[in-house]
Amino acid sequence: MESCHSRRKPYVTWLLDKEDADPFQVGTWVIEVTTQEVAPILSYLDGVVKVEETELKPRLGFLYPVLTHNISLFINATRERDSGQYMCTVNVVDDVTSTGKNVGIINLTVLVPPALPTCRLQGHPAVGTNVTLSCSSEKGKPQPNYQWHRTAPTMQVFFPPAQDSNKGTLKLTNLSLDMAGLYVCKAENPAGSAECSILLEVHSTGSANAIIAGAVLGSLGALATVVFFTRQMVGYRRKKRDSQEEVANEIKEDATAPKTPTWARSPPADAVSKTSTLSSLASAPCARASHCYGRNPNPKPSPSNPNDSKIGENHPKMTQY
């Protein structure tokens, strides 16, 4: 019986199924091996230990000698991608009845501590305003939780709804000068923790008003600049239009005068002859007395003799009609 038992040699195999693969089917593990859904990583047969060619090879082995009946596995320098489903099978060579029965399954999740988080301030920290402090870590498995607290000048711990432990945010409303201080965020998971901090300085209302006034003055300056350039553009266009009108007027002045109508160019012949005749009669001397009716062509000076004047008084004066 013992000799018969001694001739039955155990066959030990460790296999790994990554987290992104399907879970093990215990009853069909041989099929999974043949279809390469799982990969063997370590085996023992006839006193020989064989480590398969995987990324685990330099960090993998049996924890105890196989003959001690403890076939535990060790992995050194574990990494996040070592996570997965590990399966151990123990079979007897040439024993078909034991195939697929002696199977053990272990799920391994490699925890990753949070990376150094980053703290940020959103908003302007002035008296009466609201700000948000945010904290985030790029790595961590499982996802870390975040806790905010103030260390200086006095210790203070925050709770929901002001603090969101999953998102890592802390909302501070209606700021006052007493709320200034050093705020610390702690990212923590089962693998470890890490912290970051931010110094909150609350400005007085005067500083906030100065900032607002500066913004208003800047806006007014920009508006004045726009108005100035607009007026310059309008003046330029008006000047250009006036210049074009002056050029048009000069062109009109240089244009040829209209022709005189034929009916107004020269008077009729009979009108010319009548005009000439009247002119000659008016300018010609009176040759005879009959032609100078009512005119004295050769007037004589009045006599200086007083007797002549008397004679004139005795004789009536002749009136010419």
PDB file of N, CA, C and O in Angstrom, residues 64-122:
ATOM      1  N   TYR A  64       7.810  27.555   0.559  1.00  0.00           N
ATOM      2  CA  TYR A  64       8.418  26.429   1.280  1.00  0.00           C
ATOM      3  C   TYR A  64       8.728  25.315   0.281  1.00  0.00           C
ATOM      4  O   TYR A  64       8.178  25.296  -0.828  1.00  0.00           O
ATOM      5  N   PRO A  65       9.579  24.378   0.672  1.00  0.00           N
ATOM      6  CA  PRO A  65       9.797  23.207  -0.187  1.00  0.00           C
ATOM      7  C   PRO A  65       8.491  22.458  -0.396  1.00  0.00           C
ATOM      8  O   PRO A  65       7.667  22.327   0.518  1.00  0.00           O
ATOM      9  N   VAL A  66       8.276  21.997  -1.619  1.00  0.00           N
ATOM     10  CA  VAL A  66       7.003  21.355  -1.955  1.00  0.00           C
ATOM     11  C   VAL A  66       6.769  20.100  -1.121  1.00  0.00           C
ATOM     12  O   VAL A  66       5.626  19.781  -0.765  1.00  0.00           O
ATOM     13  N   LEU A  67       7.804  19.379  -0.746  1.00  0.00           N
ATOM     14  CA  LEU A  67       7.644  18.130   0.008  1.00  0.00           C
ATOM     15  C   LEU A  67       7.111  18.348   1.411  1.00  0.00           C
ATOM     16  O   LEU A  67       6.725  17.394   2.085  1.00  0.00           O
ATOM     17  N   THR A  68       7.103  19.601   1.871  1.00  0.00           N
ATOM     18  CA  THR A  68       6.535  19.885   3.190  1.00  0.00           C
ATOM     19  C   THR A  68       5.023  19.999   3.123  1.00  0.00           C
ATOM     20  O   THR A  68       4.382  20.289   4.143  1.00  0.00           O
ATOM     21  N   HIS A  69       4.489  19.772   1.944  1.00  0.00           N
ATOM     22  CA  HIS A  69       3.041  19.829   1.718  1.00  0.00           C
ATOM     23  C   HIS A  69       2.453  21.243   1.866  1.00  0.00           C
ATOM     24  O   HIS A  69       1.252  21.392   2.004  1.00  0.00           O
ATOM     25  N   ASN A  70       3.335  22.283   1.852  1.00  0.00           N
ATOM     26  CA  ASN A  70       2.879  23.688   1.859  1.00  0.00           C
ATOM     27  C   ASN A  70       3.332  24.319   0.537  1.00  0.00           C
ATOM     28  O   ASN A  70       4.536  24.537   0.329  1.00  0.00           O
ATOM     29  N   ILE A  71       2.413  24.519  -0.319  1.00  0.00           N
ATOM     30  CA  ILE A  71       2.763  24.999  -1.661  1.00  0.00           C
ATOM     31  C   ILE A  71       2.390  26.477  -1.830  1.00  0.00           C
ATOM     32  O   ILE A  71       1.951  26.939  -2.890  1.00  0.00           O
ATOM     33  N   SER A  72       2.579  27.237  -0.741  1.00  0.00           N
ATOM     34  CA  SER A  72       2.288  28.682  -0.799  1.00  0.00           C
ATOM     35  C   SER A  72       3.220  29.384  -1.773  1.00  0.00           C
ATOM     36  O   SER A  72       4.349  28.940  -2.044  1.00  0.00           O
ATOM     37  N   LEU A  73       2.757  30.513  -2.272  1.00  0.00           N
ATOM     38  CA  LEU A  73       3.472  31.291  -3.301  1.00  0.00           C
ATOM     39  C   LEU A  73       3.878  32.636  -2.709  1.00  0.00           C
ATOM     40  O   LEU A  73       3.159  33.229  -1.908  1.00  0.00           O
ATOM     41  N   PHE A  74       5.057  33.138  -3.081  1.00  0.00           N
ATOM     42  CA  PHE A  74       5.478  34.476  -2.671  1.00  0.00           C
ATOM     43  C   PHE A  74       5.726  35.342  -3.915  1.00  0.00           C
ATOM     44  O   PHE A  74       6.162  34.846  -4.965  1.00  0.00           O
ATOM     45  N   ILE A  75       5.456  36.627  -3.775  1.00  0.00           N
ATOM     46  CA  ILE A  75       5.720  37.615  -4.841  1.00  0.00           C
ATOM     47  C   ILE A  75       6.420  38.791  -4.179  1.00  0.00           C
ATOM     48  O   ILE A  75       5.865  39.436  -3.271  1.00  0.00           O
ATOM     49  N   ASN A  76       7.611  39.083  -4.626  1.00  0.00           N
ATOM     50  CA  ASN A  76       8.375  40.201  -4.101  1.00  0.00           C
ATOM     51  C   ASN A  76       8.111  41.465  -4.945  1.00  0.00           C
ATOM     52  O   ASN A  76       7.798  41.395  -6.135  1.00  0.00           O
ATOM     53  N   ALA A  77       8.283  42.623  -4.263  1.00  0.00           N
ATOM     54  CA  ALA A  77       8.146  43.920  -4.953  1.00  0.00           C
ATOM     55  C   ALA A  77       6.861  43.968  -5.770  1.00  0.00           C
ATOM     56  O   ALA A  77       6.881  44.188  -6.992  1.00  0.00           O
ATOM     57  N   THR A  78       5.771  43.758  -5.086  1.00  0.00           N
ATOM     58  CA  THR A  78       4.493  43.720  -5.805  1.00  0.00           C
ATOM     59  C   THR A  78       4.188  45.059  -6.480  1.00  0.00           C
ATOM     60  O   THR A  78       4.586  46.140  -6.002  1.00  0.00           O
ATOM     61  N   ARG A  79       3.505  44.938  -7.597  1.00  0.00           N
ATOM     62  CA  ARG A  79       3.113  46.100  -8.403  1.00  0.00           C
ATOM     63  C   ARG A  79       1.607  46.082  -8.608  1.00  0.00           C
ATOM     64  O   ARG A  79       0.953  45.054  -8.413  1.00  0.00           O
ATOM     65  N   GLU A  80       1.102  47.208  -9.033  1.00  0.00           N
ATOM     66  CA  GLU A  80      -0.347  47.308  -9.220  1.00  0.00           C
ATOM     67  C   GLU A  80      -0.839  46.312 -10.266  1.00  0.00           C
ATOM     68  O   GLU A  80      -1.912  45.732 -10.127  1.00  0.00           O
ATOM     69  N   ARG A  81      -0.072  46.121 -11.326  1.00  0.00           N
ATOM     70  CA  ARG A  81      -0.508  45.200 -12.376  1.00  0.00           C
ATOM     71  C   ARG A  81      -0.376  43.728 -11.980  1.00  0.00           C
ATOM     72  O   ARG A  81      -0.758  42.837 -12.745  1.00  0.00           O
ATOM     73  N   ASP A  82       0.157  43.448 -10.779  1.00  0.00           N
ATOM     74  CA  ASP A  82       0.167  42.067 -10.288  1.00  0.00           C
ATOM     75  C   ASP A  82      -1.201  41.634  -9.776  1.00  0.00           C
ATOM     76  O   ASP A  82      -1.404  40.451  -9.461  1.00  0.00           O
ATOM     77  N   SER A  83      -2.122  42.598  -9.692  1.00  0.00           N
ATOM     78  CA  SER A  83      -3.464  42.249  -9.206  1.00  0.00           C
ATOM     79  C   SER A  83      -4.131  41.281 -10.170  1.00  0.00           C
ATOM     80  O   SER A  83      -3.949  41.348 -11.389  1.00  0.00           O
ATOM     81  N   GLY A  84      -4.917  40.383  -9.624  1.00  0.00           N
ATOM     82  CA  GLY A  84      -5.615  39.406 -10.448  1.00  0.00           C
ATOM     83  C   GLY A  84      -6.110  38.232  -9.625  1.00  0.00           C
ATOM     84  O   GLY A  84      -6.108  38.258  -8.378  1.00  0.00           O
ATOM     85  N   GLN A  85      -6.493  37.200 -10.327  1.00  0.00           N
ATOM     86  CA  GLN A  85      -7.017  35.987  -9.699  1.00  0.00           C
ATOM     87  C   GLN A  85      -6.007  34.853  -9.882  1.00  0.00           C
ATOM     88  O   GLN A  85      -5.689  34.461 -11.008  1.00  0.00           O
ATOM     89  N   TYR A  86      -5.485  34.363  -8.755  1.00  0.00           N
ATOM     90  CA  TYR A  86      -4.476  33.300  -8.774  1.00  0.00           C
ATOM     91  C   TYR A  86      -5.171  31.974  -8.438  1.00  0.00           C
ATOM     92  O   TYR A  86      -5.990  31.893  -7.520  1.00  0.00           O
ATOM     93  N   MET A  87      -4.753  30.931  -9.181  1.00  0.00           N
ATOM     94  CA  MET A  87      -5.352  29.607  -9.001  1.00  0.00           C
ATOM     95  C   MET A  87      -4.260  28.559  -8.801  1.00  0.00           C
ATOM     96  O   MET A  87      -3.278  28.518  -9.558  1.00  0.00           O
ATOM     97  N   CYS A  88      -4.415  27.743  -7.768  1.00  0.00           N
ATOM     98  CA  CYS A  88      -3.469  26.666  -7.472  1.00  0.00           C
ATOM     99  C   CYS A  88      -4.166  25.322  -7.679  1.00  0.00           C
ATOM    100  O   CYS A  88      -5.285  25.107  -7.178  1.00  0.00           O
ATOM    101  N   THR A  89      -3.502  24.452  -8.425  1.00  0.00           N
ATOM    102  CA  THR A  89      -4.052  23.103  -8.666  1.00  0.00           C
ATOM    103  C   THR A  89      -3.042  22.052  -8.228  1.00  0.00           C
ATOM    104  O   THR A  89      -1.828  22.203  -8.459  1.00  0.00           O
ATOM    105  N   VAL A  90      -3.548  21.008  -7.617  1.00  0.00           N
ATOM    106  CA  VAL A  90      -2.704  19.871  -7.195  1.00  0.00           C
ATOM    107  C   VAL A  90      -3.328  18.606  -7.780  1.00  0.00           C
ATOM    108  O   VAL A  90      -4.486  18.273  -7.486  1.00  0.00           O
ATOM    109  N   ASN A  91      -2.558  17.925  -8.589  1.00  0.00           N
ATOM    110  CA  ASN A  91      -3.045  16.699  -9.228  1.00  0.00           C
ATOM    111  C   ASN A  91      -2.006  15.589  -9.077  1.00  0.00           C
ATOM    112  O   ASN A  91      -0.828  15.847  -8.744  1.00  0.00           O
ATOM    113  N   VAL A  92      -2.445  14.400  -9.341  1.00  0.00           N
ATOM    114  CA  VAL A  92      -1.559  13.222  -9.310  1.00  0.00           C
ATOM    115  C   VAL A  92      -1.382  12.759 -10.745  1.00  0.00           C
ATOM    116  O   VAL A  92      -2.346  12.661 -11.508  1.00  0.00           O
ATOM    117  N   VAL A  93      -0.151  12.477 -11.062  1.00  0.00           N
ATOM    118  CA  VAL A  93       0.147  12.044 -12.429  1.00  0.00           C
ATOM    119  C   VAL A  93      -0.585  10.747 -12.731  1.00  0.00           C
ATOM    120  O   VAL A  93      -0.627   9.825 -11.899  1.00  0.00           O
ATOM    121  N   ASP A  94      -1.152  10.663 -13.892  1.00  0.00           N
ATOM    122  CA  ASP A  94      -1.889   9.486 -14.391  1.00  0.00           C
ATOM    123  C   ASP A  94      -3.148   9.188 -13.579  1.00  0.00           C
ATOM    124  O   ASP A  94      -3.651   8.079 -13.594  1.00  0.00           O
ATOM    125  N   ASP A  95      -3.638  10.210 -12.829  1.00  0.00           N
ATOM    126  CA  ASP A  95      -4.878  10.024 -12.088  1.00  0.00           C
ATOM    127  C   ASP A  95      -5.930  10.959 -12.686  1.00  0.00           C
ATOM    128  O   ASP A  95      -5.967  12.166 -12.402  1.00  0.00           O
ATOM    129  N   VAL A  96      -6.780  10.412 -13.533  1.00  0.00           N
ATOM    130  CA  VAL A  96      -7.773  11.229 -14.225  1.00  0.00           C
ATOM    131  C   VAL A  96      -8.847  11.706 -13.279  1.00  0.00           C
ATOM    132  O   VAL A  96      -9.421  12.794 -13.441  1.00  0.00           O
ATOM    133  N   THR A  97      -9.137  10.973 -12.257  1.00  0.00           N
ATOM    134  CA  THR A  97     -10.227  11.320 -11.347  1.00  0.00           C
ATOM    135  C   THR A  97      -9.936  12.578 -10.535  1.00  0.00           C
ATOM    136  O   THR A  97     -10.858  13.246 -10.057  1.00  0.00           O
ATOM    137  N   SER A  98      -8.675  12.934 -10.368  1.00  0.00           N
ATOM    138  CA  SER A  98      -8.317  14.111  -9.555  1.00  0.00           C
ATOM    139  C   SER A  98      -8.280  15.401 -10.357  1.00  0.00           C
ATOM    140  O   SER A  98      -8.151  16.496  -9.791  1.00  0.00           O
ATOM    141  N   THR A  99      -8.398  15.309 -11.661  1.00  0.00           N
ATOM    142  CA  THR A  99      -8.287  16.498 -12.503  1.00  0.00           C
ATOM    143  C   THR A  99      -9.452  17.444 -12.256  1.00  0.00           C
ATOM    144  O   THR A  99     -10.617  17.047 -12.334  1.00  0.00           O
ATOM    145  N   GLY A 100      -9.129  18.701 -11.939  1.00  0.00           N
ATOM    146  CA  GLY A 100     -10.138  19.730 -11.744  1.00  0.00           C
ATOM    147  C   GLY A 100     -10.797  19.710 -10.404  1.00  0.00           C
ATOM    148  O   GLY A 100     -11.739  20.482 -10.164  1.00  0.00           O
ATOM    149  N   LYS A 101     -10.353  18.879  -9.478  1.00  0.00           N
ATOM    150  CA  LYS A 101     -10.987  18.806  -8.170  1.00  0.00           C
ATOM    151  C   LYS A 101     -10.191  19.536  -7.112  1.00  0.00           C
ATOM    152  O   LYS A 101     -10.756  20.234  -6.268  1.00  0.00           O
ATOM    153  N   ASN A 102      -8.888  19.345  -7.093  1.00  0.00           N
ATOM    154  CA  ASN A 102      -8.040  19.947  -6.075  1.00  0.00           C
ATOM    155  C   ASN A 102      -7.597  21.347  -6.548  1.00  0.00           C
ATOM    156  O   ASN A 102      -6.478  21.546  -7.039  1.00  0.00           O
ATOM    157  N   VAL A 103      -8.488  22.296  -6.437  1.00  0.00           N
ATOM    158  CA  VAL A 103      -8.255  23.655  -6.955  1.00  0.00           C
ATOM    159  C   VAL A 103      -8.510  24.660  -5.836  1.00  0.00           C
ATOM    160  O   VAL A 103      -9.495  24.568  -5.097  1.00  0.00           O
ATOM    161  N   GLY A 104      -7.596  25.626  -5.724  1.00  0.00           N
ATOM    162  CA  GLY A 104      -7.773  26.738  -4.782  1.00  0.00           C
ATOM    163  C   GLY A 104      -7.652  28.076  -5.524  1.00  0.00           C
ATOM    164  O   GLY A 104      -6.812  28.233  -6.425  1.00  0.00           O
ATOM    165  N   ILE A 105      -8.484  29.046  -5.173  1.00  0.00           N
ATOM    166  CA  ILE A 105      -8.512  30.347  -5.862  1.00  0.00           C
ATOM    167  C   ILE A 105      -8.298  31.457  -4.843  1.00  0.00           C
ATOM    168  O   ILE A 105      -8.906  31.466  -3.766  1.00  0.00           O
ATOM    169  N   ILE A 106      -7.423  32.391  -5.201  1.00  0.00           N
ATOM    170  CA  ILE A 106      -7.131  33.555  -4.368  1.00  0.00           C
ATOM    171  C   ILE A 106      -7.205  34.810  -5.244  1.00  0.00           C
ATOM    172  O   ILE A 106      -6.569  34.868  -6.315  1.00  0.00           O
ATOM    173  N   ASN A 107      -7.978  35.788  -4.784  1.00  0.00           N
ATOM    174  CA  ASN A 107      -8.035  37.088  -5.478  1.00  0.00           C
ATOM    175  C   ASN A 107      -7.051  38.045  -4.820  1.00  0.00           C
ATOM    176  O   ASN A 107      -7.104  38.274  -3.601  1.00  0.00           O
ATOM    177  N   LEU A 108      -6.159  38.570  -5.628  1.00  0.00           N
ATOM    178  CA  LEU A 108      -5.131  39.485  -5.128  1.00  0.00           C
ATOM    179  C   LEU A 108      -5.388  40.883  -5.694  1.00  0.00           C
ATOM    180  O   LEU A 108      -5.491  41.068  -6.910  1.00  0.00           O
ATOM    181  N   THR A 109      -5.477  41.838  -4.788  1.00  0.00           N
ATOM    182  CA  THR A 109      -5.586  43.256  -5.166  1.00  0.00           C
ATOM    183  C   THR A 109      -4.424  43.997  -4.535  1.00  0.00           C
ATOM    184  O   THR A 109      -4.322  44.081  -3.296  1.00  0.00           O
ATOM    185  N   VAL A 110      -3.556  44.501  -5.370  1.00  0.00           N
ATOM    186  CA  VAL A 110      -2.389  45.247  -4.898  1.00  0.00           C
ATOM    187  C   VAL A 110      -2.817  46.682  -4.633  1.00  0.00           C
ATOM    188  O   VAL A 110      -3.258  47.394  -5.543  1.00  0.00           O
ATOM    189  N   LEU A 111      -2.697  47.092  -3.392  1.00  0.00           N
ATOM    190  CA  LEU A 111      -3.090  48.446  -3.010  1.00  0.00           C
ATOM    191  C   LEU A 111      -1.980  49.434  -3.358  1.00  0.00           C
ATOM    192  O   LEU A 111      -0.783  49.120  -3.244  1.00  0.00           O
ATOM    193  N   VAL A 112      -2.386  50.632  -3.758  1.00  0.00           N
ATOM    194  CA  VAL A 112      -1.440  51.685  -4.125  1.00  0.00           C
ATOM    195  C   VAL A 112      -1.727  52.901  -3.252  1.00  0.00           C
ATOM    196  O   VAL A 112      -2.861  53.402  -3.236  1.00  0.00           O
ATOM    197  N   PRO A 113      -0.753  53.370  -2.498  1.00  0.00           N
ATOM    198  CA  PRO A 113      -0.999  54.555  -1.664  1.00  0.00           C
ATOM    199  C   PRO A 113      -1.228  55.797  -2.520  1.00  0.00           C
ATOM    200  O   PRO A 113      -0.784  55.869  -3.677  1.00  0.00           O
ATOM    201  N   PRO A 114      -1.913  56.781  -2.003  1.00  0.00           N
ATOM    202  CA  PRO A 114      -2.164  57.997  -2.778  1.00  0.00           C
ATOM    203  C   PRO A 114      -0.871  58.719  -3.126  1.00  0.00           C
ATOM    204  O   PRO A 114       0.068  58.774  -2.325  1.00  0.00           O
ATOM    205  N   ALA A 115      -0.848  59.255  -4.351  1.00  0.00           N
ATOM    206  CA  ALA A 115       0.275  60.112  -4.735  1.00  0.00           C
ATOM    207  C   ALA A 115       0.133  61.455  -4.027  1.00  0.00           C
ATOM    208  O   ALA A 115      -0.921  61.785  -3.473  1.00  0.00           O
ATOM    209  N   LEU A 116       1.200  62.225  -4.036  1.00  0.00           N
ATOM    210  CA  LEU A 116       1.169  63.530  -3.371  1.00  0.00           C
ATOM    211  C   LEU A 116       0.062  64.381  -3.990  1.00  0.00           C
ATOM    212  O   LEU A 116       0.088  64.674  -5.197  1.00  0.00           O
ATOM    213  N   PRO A 117      -0.931  64.787  -3.223  1.00  0.00           N
ATOM    214  CA  PRO A 117      -2.050  65.539  -3.799  1.00  0.00           C
ATOM    215  C   PRO A 117      -1.660  66.977  -4.126  1.00  0.00           C
ATOM    216  O   PRO A 117      -0.620  67.484  -3.695  1.00  0.00           O
ATOM    217  N   THR A 118      -2.538  67.630  -4.875  1.00  0.00           N
ATOM    218  CA  THR A 118      -2.358  69.023  -5.264  1.00  0.00           C
ATOM    219  C   THR A 118      -3.514  69.843  -4.701  1.00  0.00           C
ATOM    220  O   THR A 118      -4.675  69.492  -4.890  1.00  0.00           O
ATOM    221  N   CYS A 119      -3.190  70.938  -4.003  1.00  0.00           N
ATOM    222  CA  CYS A 119      -4.202  71.821  -3.421  1.00  0.00           C
ATOM    223  C   CYS A 119      -4.336  73.074  -4.276  1.00  0.00           C
ATOM    224  O   CYS A 119      -3.326  73.664  -4.696  1.00  0.00           O
ATOM    225  N   ARG A 120      -5.584  73.497  -4.524  1.00  0.00           N
ATOM    226  CA  ARG A 120      -5.860  74.677  -5.352  1.00  0.00           C
ATOM    227  C   ARG A 120      -6.926  75.539  -4.686  1.00  0.00           C
ATOM    228  O   ARG A 120      -7.774  75.044  -3.952  1.00  0.00           O
ATOM    229  N   LEU A 121      -6.876  76.842  -5.014  1.00  0.00           N
ATOM    230  CA  LEU A 121      -7.864  77.806  -4.536  1.00  0.00           C
ATOM    231  C   LEU A 121      -8.650  78.331  -5.723  1.00  0.00           C
ATOM    232  O   LEU A 121      -8.068  78.801  -6.705  1.00  0.00           O
ATOM    233  N   GLN A 122      -9.970  78.274  -5.623  1.00  0.00           N
ATOM    234  CA  GLN A 122     -10.849  78.776  -6.676  1.00  0.00           C
ATOM    235  C   GLN A 122     -11.674  79.928  -6.117  1.00  0.00           C
ATOM    236  O   GLN A 122     -12.432  79.752  -5.170  1.00  0.00           O
TER     237      GLN A 122
END
